[in-house]
Tab-separated table of N, CA and C in Angstrom:
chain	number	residue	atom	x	y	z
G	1	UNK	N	-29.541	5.374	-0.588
G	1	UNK	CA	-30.285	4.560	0.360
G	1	UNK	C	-31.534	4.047	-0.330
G	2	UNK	N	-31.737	2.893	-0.212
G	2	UNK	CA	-33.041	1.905	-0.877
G	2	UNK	C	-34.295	3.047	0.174
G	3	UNK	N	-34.283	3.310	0.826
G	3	UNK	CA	-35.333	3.445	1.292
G	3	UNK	C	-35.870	4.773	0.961
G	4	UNK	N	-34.529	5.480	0.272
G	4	UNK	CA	-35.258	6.913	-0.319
G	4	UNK	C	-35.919	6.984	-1.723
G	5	UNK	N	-35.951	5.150	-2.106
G	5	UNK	CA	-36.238	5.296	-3.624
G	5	UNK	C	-37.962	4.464	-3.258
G	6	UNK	N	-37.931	3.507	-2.488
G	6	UNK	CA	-39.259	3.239	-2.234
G	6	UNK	C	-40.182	4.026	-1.681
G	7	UNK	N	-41.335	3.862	-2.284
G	7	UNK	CA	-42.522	4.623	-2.016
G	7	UNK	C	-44.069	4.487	-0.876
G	8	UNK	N	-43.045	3.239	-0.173
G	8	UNK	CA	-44.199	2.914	0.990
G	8	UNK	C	-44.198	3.611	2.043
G	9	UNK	N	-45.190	3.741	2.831
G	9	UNK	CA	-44.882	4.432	4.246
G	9	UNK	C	-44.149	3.949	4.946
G	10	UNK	N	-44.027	2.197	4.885
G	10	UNK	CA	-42.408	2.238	5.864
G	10	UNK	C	-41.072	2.738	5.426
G	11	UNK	N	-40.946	2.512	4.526
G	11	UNK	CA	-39.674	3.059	3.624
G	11	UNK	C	-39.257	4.952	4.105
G	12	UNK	N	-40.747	5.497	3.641
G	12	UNK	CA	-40.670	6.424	3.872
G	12	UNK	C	-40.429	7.112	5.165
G	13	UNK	N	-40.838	6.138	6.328
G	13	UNK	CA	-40.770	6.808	7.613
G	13	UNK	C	-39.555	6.385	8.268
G	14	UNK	N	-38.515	5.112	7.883
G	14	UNK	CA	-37.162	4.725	7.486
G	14	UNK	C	-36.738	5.841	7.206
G	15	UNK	N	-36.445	6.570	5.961
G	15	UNK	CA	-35.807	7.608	5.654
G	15	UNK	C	-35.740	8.844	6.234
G	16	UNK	N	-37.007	9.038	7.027
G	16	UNK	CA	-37.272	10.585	7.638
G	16	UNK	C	-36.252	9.884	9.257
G	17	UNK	N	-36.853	8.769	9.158
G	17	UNK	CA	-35.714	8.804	10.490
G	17	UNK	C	-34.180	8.524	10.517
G	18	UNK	N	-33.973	8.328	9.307
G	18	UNK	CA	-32.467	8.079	9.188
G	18	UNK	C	-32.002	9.693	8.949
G	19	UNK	N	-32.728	10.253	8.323
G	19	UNK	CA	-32.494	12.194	8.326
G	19	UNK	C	-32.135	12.815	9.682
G	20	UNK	N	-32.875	11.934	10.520
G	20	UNK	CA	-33.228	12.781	12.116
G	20	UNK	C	-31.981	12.170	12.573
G	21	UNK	N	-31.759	11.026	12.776
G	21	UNK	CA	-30.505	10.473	13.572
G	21	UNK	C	-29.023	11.266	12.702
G	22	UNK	N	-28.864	10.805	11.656
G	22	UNK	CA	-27.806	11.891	10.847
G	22	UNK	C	-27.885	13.241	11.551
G	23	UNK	N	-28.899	13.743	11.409
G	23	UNK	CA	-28.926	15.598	12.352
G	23	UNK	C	-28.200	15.704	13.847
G	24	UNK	N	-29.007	14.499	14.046
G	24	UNK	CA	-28.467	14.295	15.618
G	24	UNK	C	-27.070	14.103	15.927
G	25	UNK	N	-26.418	12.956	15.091
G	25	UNK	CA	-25.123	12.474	15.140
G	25	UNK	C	-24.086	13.993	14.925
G	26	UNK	N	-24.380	14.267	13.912
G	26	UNK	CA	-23.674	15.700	13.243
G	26	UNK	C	-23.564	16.760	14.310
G	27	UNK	N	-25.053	17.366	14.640
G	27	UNK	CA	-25.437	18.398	15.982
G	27	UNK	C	-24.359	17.987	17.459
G	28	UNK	N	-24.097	16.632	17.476
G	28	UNK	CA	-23.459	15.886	18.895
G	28	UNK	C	-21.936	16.341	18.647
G	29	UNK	N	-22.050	16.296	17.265
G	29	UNK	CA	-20.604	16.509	16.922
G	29	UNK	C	-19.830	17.761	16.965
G	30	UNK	N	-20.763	18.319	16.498
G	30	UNK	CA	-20.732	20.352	16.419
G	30	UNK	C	-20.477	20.839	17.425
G	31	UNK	N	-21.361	20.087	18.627
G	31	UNK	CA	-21.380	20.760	19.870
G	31	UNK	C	-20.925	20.504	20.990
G	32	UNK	N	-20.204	19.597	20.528
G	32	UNK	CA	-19.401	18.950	21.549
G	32	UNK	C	-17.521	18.903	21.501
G	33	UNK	N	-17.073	19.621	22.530
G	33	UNK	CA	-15.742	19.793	21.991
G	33	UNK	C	-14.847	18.504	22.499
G	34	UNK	N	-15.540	18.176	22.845
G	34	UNK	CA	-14.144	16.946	23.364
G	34	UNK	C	-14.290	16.021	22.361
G	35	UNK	N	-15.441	15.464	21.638
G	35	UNK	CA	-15.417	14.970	20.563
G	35	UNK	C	-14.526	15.793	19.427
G	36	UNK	N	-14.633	16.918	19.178
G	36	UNK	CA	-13.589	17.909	18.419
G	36	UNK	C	-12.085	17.617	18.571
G	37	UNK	N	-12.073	17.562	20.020
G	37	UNK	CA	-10.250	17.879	20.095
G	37	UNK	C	-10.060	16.006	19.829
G	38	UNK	N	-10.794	14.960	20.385
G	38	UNK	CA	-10.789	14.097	19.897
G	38	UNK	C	-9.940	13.453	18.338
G	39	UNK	N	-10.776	14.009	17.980
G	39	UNK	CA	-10.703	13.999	16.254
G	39	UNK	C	-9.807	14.488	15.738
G	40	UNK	N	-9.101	15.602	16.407
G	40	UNK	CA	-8.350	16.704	15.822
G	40	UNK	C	-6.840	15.922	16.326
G	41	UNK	N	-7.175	15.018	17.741
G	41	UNK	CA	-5.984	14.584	17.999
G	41	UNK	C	-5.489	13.017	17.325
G	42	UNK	N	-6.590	12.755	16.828
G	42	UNK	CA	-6.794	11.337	16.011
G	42	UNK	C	-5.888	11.820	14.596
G	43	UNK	N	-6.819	13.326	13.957
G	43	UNK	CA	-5.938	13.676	12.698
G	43	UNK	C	-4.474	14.014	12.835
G	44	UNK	N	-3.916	14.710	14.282
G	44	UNK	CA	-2.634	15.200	14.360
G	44	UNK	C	-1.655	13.628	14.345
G	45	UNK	N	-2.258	12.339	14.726
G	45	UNK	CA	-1.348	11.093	15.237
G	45	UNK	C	-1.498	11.052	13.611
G	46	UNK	N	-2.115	10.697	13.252
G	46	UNK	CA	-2.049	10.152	11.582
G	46	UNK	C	-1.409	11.131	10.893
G	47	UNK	N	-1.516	12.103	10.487
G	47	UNK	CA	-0.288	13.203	10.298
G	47	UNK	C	1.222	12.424	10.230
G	48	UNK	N	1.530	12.688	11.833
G	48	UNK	CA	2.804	11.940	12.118
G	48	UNK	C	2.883	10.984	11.480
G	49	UNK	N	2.396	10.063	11.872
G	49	UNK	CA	2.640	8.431	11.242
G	49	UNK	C	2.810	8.394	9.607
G	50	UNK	N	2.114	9.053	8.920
G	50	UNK	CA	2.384	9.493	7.443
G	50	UNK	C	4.092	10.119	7.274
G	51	UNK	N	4.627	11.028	8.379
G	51	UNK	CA	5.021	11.842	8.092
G	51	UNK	C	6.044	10.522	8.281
G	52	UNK	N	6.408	9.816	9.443
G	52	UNK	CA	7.563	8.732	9.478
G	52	UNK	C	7.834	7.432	8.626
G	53	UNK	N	6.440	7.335	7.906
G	53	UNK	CA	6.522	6.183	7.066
G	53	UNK	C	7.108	7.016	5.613
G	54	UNK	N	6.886	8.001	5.450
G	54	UNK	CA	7.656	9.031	4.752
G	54	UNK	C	9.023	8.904	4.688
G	55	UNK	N	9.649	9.009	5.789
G	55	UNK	CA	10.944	9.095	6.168
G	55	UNK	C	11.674	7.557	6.199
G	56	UNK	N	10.941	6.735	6.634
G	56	UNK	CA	11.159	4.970	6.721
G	56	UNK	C	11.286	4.536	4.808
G	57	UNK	N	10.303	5.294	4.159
G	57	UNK	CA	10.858	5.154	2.587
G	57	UNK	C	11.898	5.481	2.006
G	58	UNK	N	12.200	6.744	2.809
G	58	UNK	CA	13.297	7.362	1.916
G	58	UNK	C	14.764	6.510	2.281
G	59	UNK	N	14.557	5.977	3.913
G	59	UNK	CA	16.037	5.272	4.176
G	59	UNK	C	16.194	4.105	3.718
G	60	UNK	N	15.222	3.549	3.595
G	60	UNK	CA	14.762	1.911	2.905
G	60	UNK	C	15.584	2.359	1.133
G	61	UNK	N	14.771	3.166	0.498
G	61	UNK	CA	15.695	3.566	-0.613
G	61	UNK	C	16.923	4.010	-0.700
G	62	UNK	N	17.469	4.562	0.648
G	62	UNK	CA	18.933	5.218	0.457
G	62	UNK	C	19.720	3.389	0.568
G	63	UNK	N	19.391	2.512	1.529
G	63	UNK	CA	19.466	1.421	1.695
G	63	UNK	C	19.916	0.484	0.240
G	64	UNK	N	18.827	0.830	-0.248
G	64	UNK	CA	18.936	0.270	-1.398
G	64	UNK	C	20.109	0.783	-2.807
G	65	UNK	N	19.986	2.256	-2.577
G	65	UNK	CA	20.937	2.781	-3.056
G	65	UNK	C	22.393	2.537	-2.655
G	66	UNK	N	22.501	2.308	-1.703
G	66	UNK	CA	24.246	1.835	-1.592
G	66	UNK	C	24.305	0.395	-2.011
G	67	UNK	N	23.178	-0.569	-2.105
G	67	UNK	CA	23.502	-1.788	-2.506
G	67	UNK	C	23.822	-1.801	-3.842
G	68	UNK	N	22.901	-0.959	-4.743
G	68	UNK	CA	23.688	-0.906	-5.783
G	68	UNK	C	24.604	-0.813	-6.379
G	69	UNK	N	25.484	0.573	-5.518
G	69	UNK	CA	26.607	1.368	-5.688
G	69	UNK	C	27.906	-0.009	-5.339
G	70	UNK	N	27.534	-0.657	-3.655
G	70	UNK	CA	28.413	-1.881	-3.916
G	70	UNK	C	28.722	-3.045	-4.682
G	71	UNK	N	27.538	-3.056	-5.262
G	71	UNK	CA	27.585	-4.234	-6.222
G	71	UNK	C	27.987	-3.877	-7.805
G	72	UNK	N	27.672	-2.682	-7.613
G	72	UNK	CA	28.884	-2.038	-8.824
G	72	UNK	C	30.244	-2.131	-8.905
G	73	UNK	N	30.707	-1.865	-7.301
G	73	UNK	CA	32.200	-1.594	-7.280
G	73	UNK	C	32.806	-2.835	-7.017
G	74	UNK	N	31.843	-4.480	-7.008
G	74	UNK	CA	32.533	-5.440	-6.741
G	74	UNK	C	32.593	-5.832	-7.760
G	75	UNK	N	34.502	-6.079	-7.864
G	75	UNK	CA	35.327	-6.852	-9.097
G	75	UNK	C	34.895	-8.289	-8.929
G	76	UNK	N	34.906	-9.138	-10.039
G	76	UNK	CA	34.669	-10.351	-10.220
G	76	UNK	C	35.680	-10.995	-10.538
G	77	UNK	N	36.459	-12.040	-10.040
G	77	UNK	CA	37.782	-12.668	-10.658
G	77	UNK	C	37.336	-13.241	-12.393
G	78	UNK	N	38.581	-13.009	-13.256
G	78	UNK	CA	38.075	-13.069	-14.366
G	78	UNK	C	37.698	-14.874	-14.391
G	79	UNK	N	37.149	-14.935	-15.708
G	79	UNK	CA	36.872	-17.002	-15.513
G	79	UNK	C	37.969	-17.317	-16.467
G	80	UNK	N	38.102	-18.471	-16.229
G	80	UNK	CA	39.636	-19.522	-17.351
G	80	UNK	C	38.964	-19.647	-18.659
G	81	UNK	N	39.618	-19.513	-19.545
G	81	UNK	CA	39.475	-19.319	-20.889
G	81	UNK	C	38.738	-20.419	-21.265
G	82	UNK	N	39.397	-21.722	-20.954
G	82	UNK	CA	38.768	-23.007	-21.341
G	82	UNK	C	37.782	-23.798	-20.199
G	83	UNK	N	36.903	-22.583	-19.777
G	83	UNK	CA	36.011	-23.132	-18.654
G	83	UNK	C	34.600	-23.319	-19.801
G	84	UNK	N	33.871	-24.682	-19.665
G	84	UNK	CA	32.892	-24.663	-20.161
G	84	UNK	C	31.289	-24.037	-19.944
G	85	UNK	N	31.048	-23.654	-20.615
G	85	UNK	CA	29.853	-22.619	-20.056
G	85	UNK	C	28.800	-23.503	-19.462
G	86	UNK	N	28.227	-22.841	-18.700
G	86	UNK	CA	26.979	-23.516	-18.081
G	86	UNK	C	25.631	-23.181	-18.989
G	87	UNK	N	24.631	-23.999	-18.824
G	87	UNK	CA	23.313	-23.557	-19.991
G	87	UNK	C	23.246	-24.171	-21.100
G	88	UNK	N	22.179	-23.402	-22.030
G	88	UNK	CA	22.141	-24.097	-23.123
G	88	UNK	C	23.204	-23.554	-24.264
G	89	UNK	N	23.444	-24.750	-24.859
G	89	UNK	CA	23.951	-24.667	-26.050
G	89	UNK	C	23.422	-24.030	-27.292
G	90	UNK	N	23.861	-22.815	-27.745
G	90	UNK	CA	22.557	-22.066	-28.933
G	90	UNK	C	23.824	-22.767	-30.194
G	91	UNK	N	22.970	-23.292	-31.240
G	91	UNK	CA	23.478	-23.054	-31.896
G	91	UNK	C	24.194	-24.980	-32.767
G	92	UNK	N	24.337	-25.774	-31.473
G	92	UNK	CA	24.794	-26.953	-31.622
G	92	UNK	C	22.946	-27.745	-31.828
G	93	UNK	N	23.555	-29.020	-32.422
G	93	UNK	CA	22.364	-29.776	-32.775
G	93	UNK	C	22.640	-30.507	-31.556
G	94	UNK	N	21.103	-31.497	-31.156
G	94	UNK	CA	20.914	-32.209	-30.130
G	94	UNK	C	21.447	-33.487	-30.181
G	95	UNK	N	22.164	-34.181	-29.512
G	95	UNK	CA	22.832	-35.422	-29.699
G	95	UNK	C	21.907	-36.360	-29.043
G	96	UNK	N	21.567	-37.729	-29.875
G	96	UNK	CA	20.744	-38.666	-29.834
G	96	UNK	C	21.497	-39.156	-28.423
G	97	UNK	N	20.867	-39.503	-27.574
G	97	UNK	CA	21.240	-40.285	-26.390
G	97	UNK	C	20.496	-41.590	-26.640
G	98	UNK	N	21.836	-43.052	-26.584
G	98	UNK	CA	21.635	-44.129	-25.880
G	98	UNK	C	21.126	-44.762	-25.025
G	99	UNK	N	19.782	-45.534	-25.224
G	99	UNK	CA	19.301	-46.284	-23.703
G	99	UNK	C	19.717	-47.585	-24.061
């Protein structure tokens, strides 16, 4: 906090009161249980939700895992011997084209 490094009396009386409200906030917190179970029921939902996005990964990957497995097991008809390839040519020189 800037105000714990300056050395003026406002700065300084900034900081003593940002000490006091922190005490306060904390003390409200300590002593108060419904704020407790609050919190505790805020941490138990997030828990869960971790715990299903957990589970939403693993089927998303099993998902993915059979796509593989099918696309393994699909045969491809073979191609005709004298089919010309698509792409580039490696290997041939470039033929001058006519305008």
């Amino acid at each position: 906090m800037i105000s714990s490094v300056l050395n003026s009396k406002p700065a300084i009386q900034v900081n003593i009161r940002i000490m006091r409200v922190s005490n306060q906030i904390r003390n409200a917190i300590i002593g108060s249980t419904d704020i407790r179970l609050e919190i505790s029921e805020i941490k138990n939902v997030l828990a869960k939700q971790g715990k299903r996005h957990d589970e939403h990964d693993k089927n998303i990957e099993l998902v993915f895992q059979y796509f593989d497995e099918l696309s393994d097991n699909i045969k491809h008809p073979p191609l005709p011997p004298n089919r010309e390839r698509v792409g580039y040519k490696i290997g041939e020189k470039k033929r001058d084209t006519e305008r």
